[in-house]
Amino acid sequence: MRQKITMDKGTPFQGALDFSYLQDAPAGKYGHVNVKEGHFYFENGKQVRFFGFNFPARANMPDHETAEVLAARLATMGVNVVRVHAVDACTGEKGWSTDPEYSILDYKEGNAELNEKGLERLDYWLYQLKIHGIYLHIDLLVGRRFLAAQNLDYPMDLSMSKSSSHFNERLIQLQEQYAIRYLTHVNRYTGLTLAEDPAVMTIQICNEDSVFFDSKAAREHPAVAAYKEELQRRFNAFLLAKYDTRENLKNAWTFQKNGCSITGLEEGEDPKKGSVRCPETGNYCQNVNDLLYEEIQESCLESPGRYADFTQFEIELNQNYYRRMISLLRSIPVKAPIATGCLLAGAADIYSHLDAEVMENNAYFNHPLGGNSSFEGILVPDLRDYVTTDPMTQTFPEMEHRSNITVQASIAAVENRPMILSEWNEYGLQLFHSPAYLMTTAYACLNDWDGLIIYCYHTDDHLRPEAADAVLDIMDCYSDPSLMLQLGMLAKVYRNGLINVSPVTAHLVYRQEDLLRLPYTYRMPTAYFPLVMRFRSVFLGPGERYEGDAQVAVSAGFVAGGDYTKAQHAILYRHSDDLDAFGRRQIPQNRSEENFYAAYQKDAEIIERKDVRNYGDVCLNNRFLCIEQIDRLTEGNDYSMFAKLADQALKKWGILSETTGLGKEGEIISQTGELCFHPHKGYFRVNTPYFMAYAGRNDGRIVLSDRICIRGSNRSLLVSALALDGLPLERSAHYLLLVFGESGLDQTTYHPVDSGITEVRRKGNRFVEILDGTVELRTSDECTVYSLDTNGQRQNIPVEQVIHVGKDGCREIHFSAPSPILEILTC
């Protein structure tokens, strides 16, 4: 049954929905946040996780009343971090922009100096967050427009600086000037600069920006052409320094394909003339380059040598930029840990960020495309249902927001560094989208991530009370019932660690040669491991020997090689016969002449299962799983066979029990046994002592625990229960129970467009689907049930109960749920 619902942007939560007791205000009371053993700690030795929202652009310059109201509301949600995002954005009338009068950069003056009126509003907002126990994530370069009047090297304003900002000297100088002014500005309410304020938990150098990628919109902008020419000049200088002559470069770029020698250097190209072209940069992620998957690659396929050298060149540019900026920030001095960037995917791009103390990534599901005035609604590519998206068969290399959020993000989790998911969301274009929030939070706990920052609370600079019944912006999370109804629960679960970290770890191991090639199937390990256990990437140094302490090391295997003799256990494979990224020094074509993994196959059994027999030799012993022809296991972007083989090995080695990992029907069960994801049946379960949840398809009866059962006819449901009295749920006398299905706007319609794109027309009134059925509670005590409104106030709606007393004296209490939020008390 659909029920009209209003979402108040500014009223603090109350009663059972008030999670302000999680706060420890003011932010910074225990001194600066430090990084120790790969996590965040206060100076008093207490570890901390951060859970909160992005506030972008104009949302960071609210009027004083809005600042006070929003900070108070966020505290009652259990939010302890706000990402103060894109304060450098260009000016505009509304939306993702800054108010011309209150922008931080005073674009009106033509030189983008700091604007005191904007700074006053920002100061008060940050002060209010701080006194409510909410820490600050600060970013520097996001949406800035570089103005020609600032003595740019080229004669046009630059609004889309992506990638150019990492190598052009003048753009870097302007970033340094801004960082100094912004971070040393004294907040008139706290008396502290951002550089010295212990309420700042990290400072990020740039957002979604790297020499490895830009956006199609950026590269087509006329102002970018000059920067692309500069990049080519720099690349040619790199090649000339490395190879000296065209002939040496030609030899280095010659490789073997199908028995023929092919040169990757094109006619007329000469580094001395500056005419060697750069490969195309990726669209929001590092480009894949894979000769095996030539027919399905959307980007231009490059010769191995050109790709490898350009990748090495890009690594050096990124590293030089980040090291320079880090050095500047420390000289100010900035006290908070420093993050370099986010939106990381390819191995080389991740590696180039390793000077950071904090790793960050962004990941979305069903993210909309940019605006298109020829359509009435919102365009979404590959629109799909989160809880039925199988990571084994639906994990993709591109940034297309159709892969599971955990799978996308986890590749940037690096051992010995905190991991923050700095932007993430599933924007409700599918009406049943609540599982995305539950699942991402649960897997962040399993993987021991350190921060979850949802994008975004709102895109406005004041309360606009008329928005209670409307959705002003697709990205305004405050108006999404599926998120806001469970937000406080998820904050408590994540911050208090109510879902256990896996005690076993898998390391995805990269050789230096792996950095210079990126196969189409590079995400294969992330489609399985982070859904089962703690997962981190590591990068080998000189000697290329793995000496980590993970229970299992997984070779990235872009090219062959690496020494795994010190690993406790290892899964070894190669995507290519090549021993280097340039396509040279190949293993003989007859594999029987040389088996690269022979040293690891002592006393191994060759797996002869029917479903692997056609994929070449797969050898398993007490320490190593060796897969000879991984490319034949990944045809069609299907990683199911790899996951089955890895799962079999982990169970043989005792890392997984027979009841965890991959189940017989395709379910994925965490090593802890607390999480179960069944994409084929379309559900996700959490089963812990203090928190239990089910999200997915409803077969008419959902047994959450021995104590709680839901019967209803809704097609899909989210059901979750959280103990509020510190007792396990089976003994709790006070707990919250959420029960709801779809949510969104009640006249939403879907219209297919060519190329797998769906137009979503969102119209009507906001609704949430309540239970069409009954809640059944089993208890030996008397029970009181309250129905709560969206702010936590107990409603004057009678909850009719039917009580059955069993032979054992236990009561079975049956009642309908007049709202999606129920508060249960027993005595």
PDB file of C-alpha atoms in Angstrom, residues 88-260:
ATOM      1  CA  ASP A  88      35.315  26.565  -5.372  1.00  0.00           C
ATOM      2  CA  ALA A  89      32.433  25.923  -7.816  1.00  0.00           C
ATOM      3  CA  CYS A  90      31.482  28.478 -10.449  1.00  0.00           C
ATOM      4  CA  THR A  91      28.628  30.856  -9.732  1.00  0.00           C
ATOM      5  CA  GLY A  92      25.056  30.298 -10.890  1.00  0.00           C
ATOM      6  CA  GLU A  93      21.438  30.887  -9.968  1.00  0.00           C
ATOM      7  CA  LYS A  94      20.753  27.490  -8.364  1.00  0.00           C
ATOM      8  CA  GLY A  95      21.833  23.850  -8.133  1.00  0.00           C
ATOM      9  CA  TRP A  96      25.461  22.744  -8.376  1.00  0.00           C
ATOM     10  CA  SER A  97      26.970  26.220  -8.294  1.00  0.00           C
ATOM     11  CA  THR A  98      27.668  28.984  -5.817  1.00  0.00           C
ATOM     12  CA  ASP A  99      25.663  32.126  -5.213  1.00  0.00           C
ATOM     13  CA  PRO A 100      27.468  35.057  -6.905  1.00  0.00           C
ATOM     14  CA  GLU A 101      27.148  37.087  -3.707  1.00  0.00           C
ATOM     15  CA  TYR A 102      28.343  34.342  -1.361  1.00  0.00           C
ATOM     16  CA  SER A 103      30.800  32.313  -3.435  1.00  0.00           C
ATOM     17  CA  ILE A 104      34.159  31.609  -1.799  1.00  0.00           C
ATOM     18  CA  LEU A 105      36.022  32.643  -4.916  1.00  0.00           C
ATOM     19  CA  ASP A 106      34.928  36.108  -5.934  1.00  0.00           C
ATOM     20  CA  TYR A 107      34.518  35.526  -9.650  1.00  0.00           C
ATOM     21  CA  LYS A 108      32.885  38.954 -10.017  1.00  0.00           C
ATOM     22  CA  GLU A 109      36.247  40.628  -9.536  1.00  0.00           C
ATOM     23  CA  GLY A 110      37.760  38.750 -12.482  1.00  0.00           C
ATOM     24  CA  ASN A 111      40.646  37.310 -10.509  1.00  0.00           C
ATOM     25  CA  ALA A 112      38.981  34.791  -8.201  1.00  0.00           C
ATOM     26  CA  GLU A 113      40.233  36.198  -4.902  1.00  0.00           C
ATOM     27  CA  LEU A 114      38.581  34.968  -1.705  1.00  0.00           C
ATOM     28  CA  ASN A 115      35.219  36.561  -1.004  1.00  0.00           C
ATOM     29  CA  GLU A 116      34.694  37.669   2.613  1.00  0.00           C
ATOM     30  CA  LYS A 117      30.884  37.474   2.457  1.00  0.00           C
ATOM     31  CA  GLY A 118      31.061  33.851   1.346  1.00  0.00           C
ATOM     32  CA  LEU A 119      33.735  33.029   3.892  1.00  0.00           C
ATOM     33  CA  GLU A 120      31.579  34.404   6.731  1.00  0.00           C
ATOM     34  CA  ARG A 121      28.768  32.028   5.844  1.00  0.00           C
ATOM     35  CA  LEU A 122      31.154  29.111   5.428  1.00  0.00           C
ATOM     36  CA  ASP A 123      32.785  29.909   8.778  1.00  0.00           C
ATOM     37  CA  TYR A 124      29.467  29.805  10.595  1.00  0.00           C
ATOM     38  CA  TRP A 125      28.427  26.546   8.911  1.00  0.00           C
ATOM     39  CA  LEU A 126      31.674  24.823   9.859  1.00  0.00           C
ATOM     40  CA  TYR A 127      31.401  26.184  13.395  1.00  0.00           C
ATOM     41  CA  GLN A 128      27.900  24.755  13.765  1.00  0.00           C
ATOM     42  CA  LEU A 129      29.032  21.364  12.477  1.00  0.00           C
ATOM     43  CA  LYS A 130      31.939  21.346  14.884  1.00  0.00           C
ATOM     44  CA  ILE A 131      29.905  22.138  18.005  1.00  0.00           C
ATOM     45  CA  HIS A 132      27.529  19.276  17.088  1.00  0.00           C
ATOM     46  CA  GLY A 133      30.365  16.741  16.934  1.00  0.00           C
ATOM     47  CA  ILE A 134      30.558  16.621  13.131  1.00  0.00           C
ATOM     48  CA  TYR A 135      34.028  16.434  11.588  1.00  0.00           C
ATOM     49  CA  LEU A 136      35.063  18.110   8.348  1.00  0.00           C
ATOM     50  CA  HIS A 137      36.335  16.529   5.150  1.00  0.00           C
ATOM     51  CA  ILE A 138      37.835  19.369   3.116  1.00  0.00           C
ATOM     52  CA  ASP A 139      38.592  19.242  -0.613  1.00  0.00           C
ATOM     53  CA  LEU A 140      40.534  21.801  -2.620  1.00  0.00           C
ATOM     54  CA  LEU A 141      40.215  21.533  -6.411  1.00  0.00           C
ATOM     55  CA  VAL A 142      36.754  20.499  -7.628  1.00  0.00           C
ATOM     56  CA  GLY A 143      34.714  22.888  -9.754  1.00  0.00           C
ATOM     57  CA  ARG A 144      36.941  25.924 -10.103  1.00  0.00           C
ATOM     58  CA  ARG A 145      37.043  28.100 -13.199  1.00  0.00           C
ATOM     59  CA  PHE A 146      40.556  29.310 -13.994  1.00  0.00           C
ATOM     60  CA  LEU A 147      40.330  32.791 -15.498  1.00  0.00           C
ATOM     61  CA  ALA A 148      42.415  34.104 -18.369  1.00  0.00           C
ATOM     62  CA  ALA A 149      42.896  37.299 -16.316  1.00  0.00           C
ATOM     63  CA  GLN A 150      44.980  35.234 -13.888  1.00  0.00           C
ATOM     64  CA  ASN A 151      47.810  35.089 -16.433  1.00  0.00           C
ATOM     65  CA  LEU A 152      47.040  31.604 -17.706  1.00  0.00           C
ATOM     66  CA  ASP A 153      49.444  30.167 -20.244  1.00  0.00           C
ATOM     67  CA  TYR A 154      46.682  30.111 -22.840  1.00  0.00           C
ATOM     68  CA  PRO A 155      44.170  32.864 -23.665  1.00  0.00           C
ATOM     69  CA  MET A 156      40.838  31.322 -22.610  1.00  0.00           C
ATOM     70  CA  ASP A 157      39.079  30.723 -19.287  1.00  0.00           C
ATOM     71  CA  LEU A 158      39.295  27.056 -18.313  1.00  0.00           C
ATOM     72  CA  SER A 159      36.145  25.679 -16.701  1.00  0.00           C
ATOM     73  CA  MET A 160      36.882  21.971 -17.182  1.00  0.00           C
ATOM     74  CA  SER A 161      40.433  21.595 -15.919  1.00  0.00           C
ATOM     75  CA  LYS A 162      40.401  17.828 -15.426  1.00  0.00           C
ATOM     76  CA  SER A 163      43.866  16.319 -16.030  1.00  0.00           C
ATOM     77  CA  SER A 164      45.272  19.694 -17.184  1.00  0.00           C
ATOM     78  CA  SER A 165      45.374  20.748 -13.531  1.00  0.00           C
ATOM     79  CA  HIS A 166      47.971  18.060 -12.815  1.00  0.00           C
ATOM     80  CA  PHE A 167      50.704  19.161 -15.233  1.00  0.00           C
ATOM     81  CA  ASN A 168      50.317  22.795 -16.310  1.00  0.00           C
ATOM     82  CA  GLU A 169      52.649  24.917 -14.185  1.00  0.00           C
ATOM     83  CA  ARG A 170      50.410  27.988 -14.009  1.00  0.00           C
ATOM     84  CA  LEU A 171      47.353  25.970 -12.984  1.00  0.00           C
ATOM     85  CA  ILE A 172      49.362  24.304 -10.222  1.00  0.00           C
ATOM     86  CA  GLN A 173      50.628  27.690  -8.986  1.00  0.00           C
ATOM     87  CA  LEU A 174      47.045  28.955  -8.781  1.00  0.00           C
ATOM     88  CA  GLN A 175      46.022  25.853  -6.838  1.00  0.00           C
ATOM     89  CA  GLU A 176      48.864  26.459  -4.401  1.00  0.00           C
ATOM     90  CA  GLN A 177      47.800  30.082  -3.892  1.00  0.00           C
ATOM     91  CA  TYR A 178      44.202  29.056  -3.242  1.00  0.00           C
ATOM     92  CA  ALA A 179      45.200  26.262  -0.836  1.00  0.00           C
ATOM     93  CA  ILE A 180      47.305  28.664   1.235  1.00  0.00           C
ATOM     94  CA  ARG A 181      44.587  31.335   1.385  1.00  0.00           C
ATOM     95  CA  TYR A 182      41.731  28.926   2.052  1.00  0.00           C
ATOM     96  CA  LEU A 183      43.471  26.778   4.646  1.00  0.00           C
ATOM     97  CA  THR A 184      45.093  29.674   6.534  1.00  0.00           C
ATOM     98  CA  HIS A 185      41.958  31.809   6.696  1.00  0.00           C
ATOM     99  CA  VAL A 186      41.014  32.193  10.376  1.00  0.00           C
ATOM    100  CA  ASN A 187      37.425  31.156  11.065  1.00  0.00           C
ATOM    101  CA  ARG A 188      35.846  34.084  12.898  1.00  0.00           C
ATOM    102  CA  TYR A 189      33.734  31.719  15.060  1.00  0.00           C
ATOM    103  CA  THR A 190      36.248  28.999  15.968  1.00  0.00           C
ATOM    104  CA  GLY A 191      39.357  31.205  15.979  1.00  0.00           C
ATOM    105  CA  LEU A 192      41.199  28.479  14.076  1.00  0.00           C
ATOM    106  CA  THR A 193      42.316  27.925  10.506  1.00  0.00           C
ATOM    107  CA  LEU A 194      41.330  24.765   8.650  1.00  0.00           C
ATOM    108  CA  ALA A 195      45.008  23.829   8.617  1.00  0.00           C
ATOM    109  CA  GLU A 196      45.140  23.698  12.420  1.00  0.00           C
ATOM    110  CA  ASP A 197      41.564  22.801  13.407  1.00  0.00           C
ATOM    111  CA  PRO A 198      41.356  19.278  14.903  1.00  0.00           C
ATOM    112  CA  ALA A 199      37.777  19.057  13.590  1.00  0.00           C
ATOM    113  CA  VAL A 200      39.244  18.533  10.104  1.00  0.00           C
ATOM    114  CA  MET A 201      39.603  14.778   9.621  1.00  0.00           C
ATOM    115  CA  THR A 202      41.206  14.873   6.160  1.00  0.00           C
ATOM    116  CA  ILE A 203      42.085  17.290   3.369  1.00  0.00           C
ATOM    117  CA  GLN A 204      41.734  16.073  -0.196  1.00  0.00           C
ATOM    118  CA  ILE A 205      43.862  17.675  -2.912  1.00  0.00           C
ATOM    119  CA  CYS A 206      41.443  17.188  -5.805  1.00  0.00           C
ATOM    120  CA  ASN A 207      38.159  15.515  -6.650  1.00  0.00           C
ATOM    121  CA  GLU A 208      37.660  13.095  -9.575  1.00  0.00           C
ATOM    122  CA  ASP A 209      40.725  14.433 -11.338  1.00  0.00           C
ATOM    123  CA  SER A 210      43.776  12.663 -12.722  1.00  0.00           C
ATOM    124  CA  VAL A 211      46.008  12.662 -15.782  1.00  0.00           C
ATOM    125  CA  PHE A 212      44.608   9.202 -16.465  1.00  0.00           C
ATOM    126  CA  PHE A 213      41.161  10.543 -17.297  1.00  0.00           C
ATOM    127  CA  ASP A 214      39.000  13.512 -18.001  1.00  0.00           C
ATOM    128  CA  SER A 215      35.422  13.705 -19.234  1.00  0.00           C
ATOM    129  CA  LYS A 216      34.137  13.779 -22.773  1.00  0.00           C
ATOM    130  CA  ALA A 217      32.694  17.209 -22.016  1.00  0.00           C
ATOM    131  CA  ALA A 218      36.091  18.443 -20.845  1.00  0.00           C
ATOM    132  CA  ARG A 219      38.096  17.209 -23.807  1.00  0.00           C
ATOM    133  CA  GLU A 220      35.652  18.789 -26.263  1.00  0.00           C
ATOM    134  CA  HIS A 221      35.889  22.242 -24.680  1.00  0.00           C
ATOM    135  CA  PRO A 222      37.822  24.692 -26.932  1.00  0.00           C
ATOM    136  CA  ALA A 223      40.003  25.897 -24.060  1.00  0.00           C
ATOM    137  CA  VAL A 224      41.346  22.365 -23.480  1.00  0.00           C
ATOM    138  CA  ALA A 225      43.003  22.046 -26.910  1.00  0.00           C
ATOM    139  CA  ALA A 226      46.096  24.012 -25.874  1.00  0.00           C
ATOM    140  CA  TYR A 227      46.559  21.869 -22.768  1.00  0.00           C
ATOM    141  CA  LYS A 228      46.309  18.695 -24.859  1.00  0.00           C
ATOM    142  CA  GLU A 229      49.072  20.048 -27.081  1.00  0.00           C
ATOM    143  CA  GLU A 230      51.166  20.731 -23.989  1.00  0.00           C
ATOM    144  CA  LEU A 231      50.602  17.180 -22.801  1.00  0.00           C
ATOM    145  CA  GLN A 232      51.855  15.845 -26.130  1.00  0.00           C
ATOM    146  CA  ARG A 233      54.979  18.030 -25.927  1.00  0.00           C
ATOM    147  CA  ARG A 234      55.683  16.708 -22.479  1.00  0.00           C
ATOM    148  CA  PHE A 235      55.121  13.095 -23.580  1.00  0.00           C
ATOM    149  CA  ASN A 236      57.548  13.490 -26.468  1.00  0.00           C
ATOM    150  CA  ALA A 237      60.139  14.974 -24.124  1.00  0.00           C
ATOM    151  CA  PHE A 238      59.658  11.933 -21.852  1.00  0.00           C
ATOM    152  CA  LEU A 239      60.186   9.547 -24.784  1.00  0.00           C
ATOM    153  CA  LEU A 240      63.243  11.434 -25.996  1.00  0.00           C
ATOM    154  CA  ALA A 241      64.803  11.329 -22.543  1.00  0.00           C
ATOM    155  CA  LYS A 242      64.104   7.597 -22.277  1.00  0.00           C
ATOM    156  CA  TYR A 243      65.010   6.406 -25.787  1.00  0.00           C
ATOM    157  CA  ASP A 244      67.139   9.210 -27.278  1.00  0.00           C
ATOM    158  CA  THR A 245      66.383   8.247 -30.908  1.00  0.00           C
ATOM    159  CA  ARG A 246      63.358   7.368 -33.001  1.00  0.00           C
ATOM    160  CA  GLU A 247      64.968   4.017 -33.886  1.00  0.00           C
ATOM    161  CA  ASN A 248      65.301   3.019 -30.248  1.00  0.00           C
ATOM    162  CA  LEU A 249      61.683   3.978 -29.637  1.00  0.00           C
ATOM    163  CA  LYS A 250      60.527   1.981 -32.658  1.00  0.00           C
ATOM    164  CA  ASN A 251      62.396  -1.104 -31.452  1.00  0.00           C
ATOM    165  CA  ALA A 252      60.927  -0.768 -27.960  1.00  0.00           C
ATOM    166  CA  TRP A 253      57.405  -0.528 -29.355  1.00  0.00           C
ATOM    167  CA  THR A 254      57.700  -3.551 -31.669  1.00  0.00           C
ATOM    168  CA  PHE A 255      55.756  -6.548 -30.411  1.00  0.00           C
ATOM    169  CA  GLN A 256      54.603  -9.973 -31.552  1.00  0.00           C
ATOM    170  CA  LYS A 257      51.028 -10.751 -32.548  1.00  0.00           C
ATOM    171  CA  ASN A 258      49.960 -13.978 -34.230  1.00  0.00           C
ATOM    172  CA  GLY A 259      53.590 -14.740 -35.070  1.00  0.00           C
ATOM    173  CA  CYS A 260      54.182 -11.381 -36.742  1.00  0.00           C
TER     174      CYS A 260
END
